[in-house]
Short mmCIF file of C-alpha atoms (C1' of nucleotides) in Angstrom, two decimals:
data_model
loop_
_atom_site.label_atom_id
_atom_site.label_comp_id
_atom_site.label_asym_id
_atom_site.label_seq_id
_atom_site.Cartn_x
_atom_site.Cartn_y
_atom_site.Cartn_z
CA UNK B 1177 92.90 128.79 116.80
CA UNK B 1178 92.72 132.25 115.31
CA UNK B 1179 93.07 135.29 117.46
CA UNK B 1180 89.70 136.96 117.58
CA UNK B 1181 90.40 140.53 118.52
CA UNK B 1182 88.75 142.00 115.47
CA UNK B 1183 86.03 144.50 116.27
CA UNK B 1184 83.62 144.34 113.42
CA UNK B 1185 81.85 147.47 112.35
CA UNK B 1186 78.27 146.85 113.26
CA UNK B 1187 76.67 143.99 115.09
CA UNK B 1188 79.60 141.93 116.30
CA UNK B 1189 78.20 138.62 117.44
CA UNK B 1190 78.10 138.35 121.18
CA UNK B 1191 80.70 135.91 122.44
CA UNK B 1192 79.98 133.13 124.87
CA UNK B 1193 81.61 135.25 127.54
CA UNK B 1194 79.40 138.24 126.70
CA UNK B 1195 76.45 136.11 127.69
CA UNK B 1196 77.86 133.96 130.48
CA UNK B 1197 79.64 136.63 132.53
CA UNK B 1198 76.47 138.68 133.10
CA UNK B 1199 74.50 135.48 133.61
CA UNK B 1200 76.93 134.41 136.33
CA UNK B 1201 76.71 137.78 138.08
CA UNK B 1202 72.95 137.39 138.21
CA UNK B 1203 72.63 133.70 138.99
CA UNK B 1204 75.74 132.53 140.83
CA UNK B 1205 75.16 130.60 144.02
CA UNK B 1206 76.28 132.43 147.12
CA UNK B 1207 79.06 130.05 148.14
CA UNK B 1208 81.19 131.14 151.08
CA UNK B 1209 84.53 130.74 149.31
CA UNK B 1210 83.35 133.07 146.57
CA UNK B 1211 82.93 136.04 148.88
CA UNK B 1212 85.40 138.87 148.45
CA UNK B 1213 86.82 138.52 151.95
CA UNK B 1214 87.95 134.96 151.28
CA UNK B 1215 91.72 134.61 151.38
CA UNK B 1216 93.76 132.67 148.80
CA UNK B 1217 94.27 130.05 151.48
CA UNK B 1218 90.50 129.79 151.86
CA UNK B 1219 90.16 129.33 148.11
CA UNK B 1220 92.81 126.64 148.12
CA UNK B 1221 91.13 124.74 150.94
CA UNK B 1222 87.81 124.90 149.12
CA UNK B 1223 89.30 123.62 145.88
CA UNK B 1224 90.88 120.63 147.58
CA UNK B 1225 87.67 119.78 149.41
CA UNK B 1226 85.65 120.12 146.22
CA UNK B 1227 87.75 117.57 144.34
CA UNK B 1228 85.20 114.84 143.66
CA UNK B 1229 83.01 115.99 146.54
CA UNK B 1230 79.69 117.84 146.07
CA UNK B 1231 79.35 121.47 147.14
CA UNK B 1232 76.63 120.71 149.66
CA UNK B 1233 78.92 118.49 151.70
CA UNK B 1234 81.82 120.93 151.66
CA UNK B 1235 80.25 124.12 152.97
CA UNK B 1236 80.13 123.14 156.64
CA UNK B 1237 83.60 121.62 156.92
CA UNK B 1238 85.10 124.51 154.96
CA UNK B 1239 83.83 127.07 157.48
CA UNK B 1240 85.13 125.02 160.39
CA UNK B 1241 88.52 124.56 158.79
CA UNK B 1242 89.06 128.23 158.02
CA UNK B 1243 88.09 129.17 161.55
CA UNK B 1244 90.39 126.56 163.03
CA UNK B 1245 93.27 127.02 160.59
CA UNK B 1246 92.98 130.53 159.14
CA UNK B 1247 96.46 130.43 157.63
CA UNK B 1248 98.72 127.73 156.18
CA UNK B 1249 101.06 128.04 159.16
CA UNK B 1250 98.20 127.27 161.53
CA UNK B 1251 97.51 124.00 159.79
CA UNK B 1252 101.21 123.31 159.43
CA UNK B 1253 101.56 123.41 163.21
CA UNK B 1254 98.91 120.74 163.69
CA UNK B 1255 99.64 117.01 163.52
CA UNK B 1256 98.32 115.26 160.44
CA UNK B 1257 96.05 113.22 162.69
CA UNK B 1258 94.10 116.35 163.62
CA UNK B 1259 93.63 117.21 159.97
CA UNK B 1260 92.46 113.71 159.11
CA UNK B 1261 89.92 113.73 161.94
CA UNK B 1262 88.65 117.13 160.86
CA UNK B 1263 88.37 115.83 157.31
CA UNK B 1264 85.81 113.38 158.65
CA UNK B 1265 83.77 111.68 155.99
CA UNK B 1266 84.52 113.95 153.05
CA UNK B 1267 86.14 111.01 151.30
CA UNK B 1268 89.49 110.46 149.61
CA UNK B 1269 91.42 111.27 152.80
CA UNK B 1270 94.69 111.41 150.93
CA UNK B 1271 93.50 114.88 149.93
CA UNK B 1272 93.60 115.94 153.57
CA UNK B 1273 97.08 114.55 153.98
CA UNK B 1274 98.30 116.37 150.89
CA UNK B 1275 96.66 119.62 151.92
CA UNK B 1276 98.44 119.33 155.24
CA UNK B 1277 101.72 118.78 153.40
CA UNK B 1278 100.97 121.73 151.12
CA UNK B 1279 100.30 123.91 154.15
CA UNK B 1280 103.67 122.96 155.60
CA UNK B 1281 105.40 123.70 152.30
CA UNK B 1282 103.69 127.09 151.99
CA UNK B 1283 104.54 127.98 155.58
CA UNK B 1284 108.14 126.83 155.30
CA UNK B 1285 109.07 127.83 151.76
CA UNK B 1286 106.67 130.61 150.74
CA UNK B 1287 106.42 132.88 153.79
CA UNK B 1288 102.97 131.53 154.57
CA UNK B 1289 101.65 133.04 151.33
CA UNK B 1290 99.79 130.94 148.78
CA UNK B 1291 101.81 131.08 145.53
CA UNK B 1292 100.30 132.96 142.62
CA UNK B 1293 101.81 131.30 139.58
CA UNK B 1294 100.54 128.05 138.16
CA UNK B 1295 103.87 126.31 138.01
CA UNK B 1296 104.68 126.85 141.68
CA UNK B 1297 101.18 125.86 142.70
CA UNK B 1298 101.44 122.64 140.71
CA UNK B 1299 104.61 121.75 142.55
CA UNK B 1300 102.67 121.55 145.82
CA UNK B 1301 101.22 118.23 147.06
CA UNK B 1302 97.67 117.57 145.93
CA UNK B 1303 97.58 120.51 143.54
CA UNK B 1304 97.30 119.43 139.92
CA UNK B 1305 96.33 120.99 136.62
CA UNK B 1306 92.85 122.05 137.66
CA UNK B 1307 93.47 123.21 141.22
CA UNK B 1308 96.56 125.23 140.35
CA UNK B 1309 94.63 127.24 137.77
CA UNK B 1310 91.57 127.58 139.96
CA UNK B 1311 93.67 129.14 142.71
CA UNK B 1312 95.60 131.32 140.27
CA UNK B 1313 92.36 132.61 138.72
CA UNK B 1314 89.91 132.76 141.62
CA UNK B 1315 92.31 133.75 144.39
CA UNK B 1316 94.82 135.83 142.47
CA UNK B 1317 92.95 137.03 139.39
CA UNK B 1318 95.31 135.42 136.91
CA UNK B 1319 94.04 135.00 133.37
CA UNK B 1320 94.41 131.24 132.99
CA UNK B 1321 91.95 128.62 131.75
CA UNK B 1322 90.33 126.69 134.58
CA UNK B 1323 89.09 123.35 133.31
CA UNK B 1324 87.18 120.91 135.44
CA UNK B 1325 84.63 118.25 134.55
CA UNK B 1326 81.86 120.86 134.36
CA UNK B 1327 83.77 123.05 131.95
CA UNK B 1328 84.69 120.12 129.76
CA UNK B 1329 81.04 119.07 129.57
CA UNK B 1330 79.84 122.59 128.72
CA UNK B 1331 82.47 122.98 126.00
CA UNK B 1332 81.74 119.49 124.64
CA UNK B 1333 78.10 120.42 124.22
CA UNK B 1334 77.99 124.11 123.42
CA UNK B 1335 81.11 124.21 121.25
CA UNK B 1336 81.62 120.71 119.89
CA UNK B 1337 78.03 119.49 119.82
CA UNK B 1338 78.79 116.33 121.74
CA UNK B 1339 76.72 114.99 124.60
CA UNK B 1340 79.67 114.20 126.83
CA UNK B 1341 83.23 115.22 127.25
CA UNK B 1342 85.79 112.55 126.62
CA UNK B 1343 88.61 111.84 128.99
CA UNK B 1344 90.50 114.89 130.18
CA UNK B 1345 93.29 115.87 127.81
CA UNK B 1346 95.93 118.54 127.49
CA UNK B 1347 93.96 119.99 124.61
CA UNK B 1348 91.16 121.01 126.98
CA UNK B 1349 93.16 123.99 128.23
CA UNK B 1350 93.56 125.47 124.76
CA UNK B 1351 89.88 124.80 124.09
CA UNK B 1352 88.90 127.01 126.99
CA UNK B 1353 91.67 129.57 126.59
CA UNK B 1354 90.06 130.88 123.40
CA UNK B 1355 86.79 131.44 125.24
CA UNK B 1356 88.32 133.74 127.86
CA UNK B 1357 87.86 137.51 127.62
CA UNK B 1358 91.05 139.52 127.45
CA UNK B 1359 90.34 141.31 130.71
CA UNK B 1360 91.79 139.36 133.62
CA UNK B 1361 88.91 139.84 136.04
CA UNK B 1362 86.37 138.99 133.35
CA UNK B 1363 88.38 135.91 132.43
CA UNK B 1364 88.21 134.60 135.99
CA UNK B 1365 84.50 135.32 136.08
CA UNK B 1366 84.08 133.49 132.78
CA UNK B 1367 85.79 130.41 134.20
CA UNK B 1368 83.55 130.52 137.24
CA UNK B 1369 80.57 130.97 134.94
CA UNK B 1370 81.45 127.94 132.84
CA UNK B 1371 81.77 125.87 135.98
CA UNK B 1372 78.53 127.21 137.40
CA UNK B 1373 76.65 126.52 134.19
CA UNK B 1374 77.93 122.95 134.16
CA UNK B 1375 77.09 122.46 137.82
CA UNK B 1376 73.58 123.88 137.83
CA UNK B 1377 72.18 123.87 134.26
CA UNK B 1378 74.30 121.91 131.83
CA UNK B 1379 74.45 118.96 134.20
CA UNK B 1380 75.45 115.43 133.31
CA UNK B 1381 72.05 113.83 133.65
CA UNK B 1382 68.94 115.73 132.63
CA UNK B 1383 70.43 119.03 131.44
CA UNK B 1384 68.01 121.92 131.90
CA UNK B 1385 68.33 123.43 128.45
CA UNK B 1386 65.20 125.55 128.85
CA UNK B 1387 67.01 127.51 131.57
CA UNK B 1388 70.26 127.79 129.68
CA UNK B 1389 71.49 131.29 128.77
CA UNK B 1390 73.41 129.98 125.76
CA UNK B 1391 70.78 127.60 124.42
CA UNK B 1392 70.44 129.74 121.29
CA UNK B 1393 74.04 129.05 120.36
CA UNK B 1394 74.55 125.54 121.71
CA UNK B 1395 75.87 123.20 119.08
CA UNK B 1396 74.58 120.12 120.86
CA UNK B 1397 71.08 121.56 121.15
CA UNK B 1398 71.10 122.63 117.50
CA UNK B 1399 71.95 119.08 116.54
CA UNK B 1400 68.96 117.79 118.44
CA UNK B 1401 70.82 116.64 121.54
CA UNK B 1402 72.36 113.50 120.05
CA UNK B 1403 73.18 110.79 122.57
CA UNK B 1404 76.72 110.17 123.61
CA UNK B 1405 78.51 107.41 121.77
CA UNK B 1406 80.92 106.67 124.55
CA UNK B 1407 81.08 103.16 126.03
CA UNK B 1408 80.01 104.85 129.24
CA UNK B 1409 82.22 104.53 132.24
CA UNK B 1410 82.97 101.28 133.93
CA UNK B 1411 80.51 100.45 136.64
CA UNK B 1412 81.78 101.93 139.84
CA UNK B 1413 81.39 99.05 142.21
CA UNK B 1414 81.71 99.60 145.87
CA UNK B 1415 80.71 96.73 148.14
CA UNK B 1416 83.71 94.68 149.07
CA UNK B 1417 86.28 96.85 147.37
CA UNK B 1418 89.59 97.85 148.81
CA UNK B 1419 88.27 101.39 149.01
CA UNK B 1420 85.49 100.29 151.30
CA UNK B 1421 87.90 98.36 153.49
CA UNK B 1422 90.33 101.25 153.70
CA UNK B 1423 87.44 103.50 154.60
CA UNK B 1424 86.42 101.17 157.42
CA UNK B 1425 89.94 100.96 158.80
CA UNK B 1426 90.43 104.68 158.75
CA UNK B 1427 87.02 105.20 160.28
CA UNK B 1428 88.14 103.18 163.30
CA UNK B 1429 91.26 105.28 163.71
CA UNK B 1430 89.39 108.57 163.30
CA UNK B 1431 86.90 107.50 165.94
CA UNK B 1432 89.52 106.42 168.45
CA UNK B 1433 91.09 108.99 170.78
CA UNK B 1434 94.56 107.61 170.13
CA UNK B 1435 96.51 104.57 168.95
CA UNK B 1436 94.60 101.31 168.70
CA UNK B 1437 95.71 97.66 168.93
CA UNK B 1438 95.81 95.55 165.78
CA UNK B 1439 92.74 93.68 166.99
CA UNK B 1440 90.64 96.83 166.71
CA UNK B 1441 91.44 97.06 163.03
CA UNK B 1442 90.96 93.36 162.44
CA UNK B 1443 87.46 93.69 163.84
CA UNK B 1444 86.65 96.32 161.26
CA UNK B 1445 86.73 93.82 158.39
CA UNK B 1446 86.20 90.18 159.22
CA UNK B 1447 85.12 88.75 155.88
CA UNK B 1448 88.51 88.66 154.22
CA UNK B 1449 91.63 88.74 156.35
CA UNK B 1450 94.00 88.90 153.41
CA UNK B 1451 92.18 91.87 151.99
CA UNK B 1452 92.19 93.62 155.34
CA UNK B 1453 95.93 93.09 155.66
CA UNK B 1454 96.54 94.33 152.14
CA UNK B 1455 94.49 97.46 152.73
CA UNK B 1456 96.15 98.23 156.03
CA UNK B 1457 99.49 97.92 154.31
CA UNK B 1458 98.41 100.30 151.55
CA UNK B 1459 97.29 102.82 154.17
CA UNK B 1460 100.73 102.58 155.77
CA UNK B 1461 102.35 103.10 152.39
CA UNK B 1462 100.13 106.11 151.73
CA UNK B 1463 101.10 107.60 155.08
CA UNK B 1464 97.51 107.65 156.27
CA UNK B 1465 98.34 105.23 159.10
CA UNK B 1466 101.42 104.68 161.21
CA UNK B 1467 102.51 101.69 163.23
CA UNK B 1468 104.10 102.38 166.59
CA UNK B 1469 107.01 100.53 168.12
CA UNK B 1470 104.64 98.66 170.42
CA UNK B 1471 102.70 97.31 167.45
CA UNK B 1472 99.65 99.54 167.75
CA UNK B 1473 98.35 101.62 164.87
CA UNK B 1474 97.62 105.35 164.79
CA UNK B 1475 96.83 108.25 162.55
CA UNK B 1476 100.03 109.98 161.36
CA UNK B 1477 101.68 112.27 163.88
CA UNK B 1478 99.30 111.21 166.58
CA UNK B 1479 101.95 109.80 168.86
CA UNK B 1480 103.82 113.07 168.86
CA UNK B 1481 106.62 111.81 166.68
CA UNK B 1482 105.80 114.30 163.95
CA UNK B 1483 104.61 117.88 163.98
"C1'" DG S 244 95.75 106.50 128.83
"C1'" DA S 245 93.92 103.44 132.32
"C1'" DC S 246 93.44 102.77 137.26
"C1'" DT S 247 92.95 103.70 141.93
"C1'" DC S 248 91.35 106.32 145.70
"C1'" DG S 249 85.75 107.56 149.90
"C1'" DT S 250 81.39 108.99 150.61
"C1'" DG S 251 76.66 109.93 150.19
"C1'" DG S 252 72.72 112.02 147.66
"C1'" DA S 253 69.63 111.98 143.66
"C1'" DG S 254 66.86 109.79 140.15
"C1'" DT Z 772 67.17 98.87 145.14
"C1'" DC Z 773 70.55 100.13 142.16
"C1'" DT Z 774 73.09 103.10 139.20
"C1'" DC Z 775 75.32 107.19 138.52
"C1'" DC Z 776 78.51 110.51 139.73
"C1'" DA Z 777 80.41 114.91 142.23
"C1'" DA Z 778 85.21 121.87 141.41
"C1'" DG Z 779 90.87 115.60 140.46
"C1'" DA Z 780 95.49 113.96 141.62
"C1'" DG Z 781 99.02 110.62 141.33
"C1'" DT Z 782 100.95 106.59 139.46
#
DNA sequence: GACTCGTGGAG
DNA sequence: TCTCCAAGAGT
């Protein structure tokens, strides 16, 4: 992509950022992790919680977590079981386990300071391409593209004229990089603006184009909002899946004050014993459950053997 | 690249 | 009711 630093003589066309940055400043939701007093650790916790979980369900837990564990070292000192119980029903509890591991790594190897560069962030458990850049940009003001599902959808529509973004690809980063203003602070705001637009206006189902600040330059809109050609995504079944069973098993352990006998877990899923056994085994492999010497099961670190 | 991994709210 | 899907990561 060409470098677009040329300042044309008269009416240089306003860039996407010229429109979206002011729009964001006027319309951004007042989310707690966006406030200036939020620490990088607070930003990191929010980003992990927001992975595949809606904003509305994260706000409450996020406040509680930052009050309880205001620094990585505070969380590092807690057993994983405490973190998993506090995670509650946010879903995908492996995220909680990885955040706990990341907290321990930050406390032990980084002087309790959340790293600022993308590469180091990506080396931490649970921090991938998106989260590393989100922390670098939103917590540390780094000028790096931050690409999540919202951003990919906005770019697919406004820039490429397609109804939906395809599967995430390495190319997405370069796609967004060219949209960022040169100023670091503005670049971070632009990333937040792209995400906000995708989350509140340019949404997956029923996009609100009449409220869109860039409707006049949206390629998809100009093409008459053509339908997506994708084969859609495979139906996300739920009832009877391993995920449901794992959820039930973990729910029992979260609700118990301490280790439980095998029978307590067997009672959580009676329809298919083989499936229950398989899921319990996968939870043990994932480190979300531990088996004690006496045969009982517990959340990790609960018996005092760790942390 | 295709799968797996929780949970609950909206249309 | 049922389908979709929401600030992804890891394998």
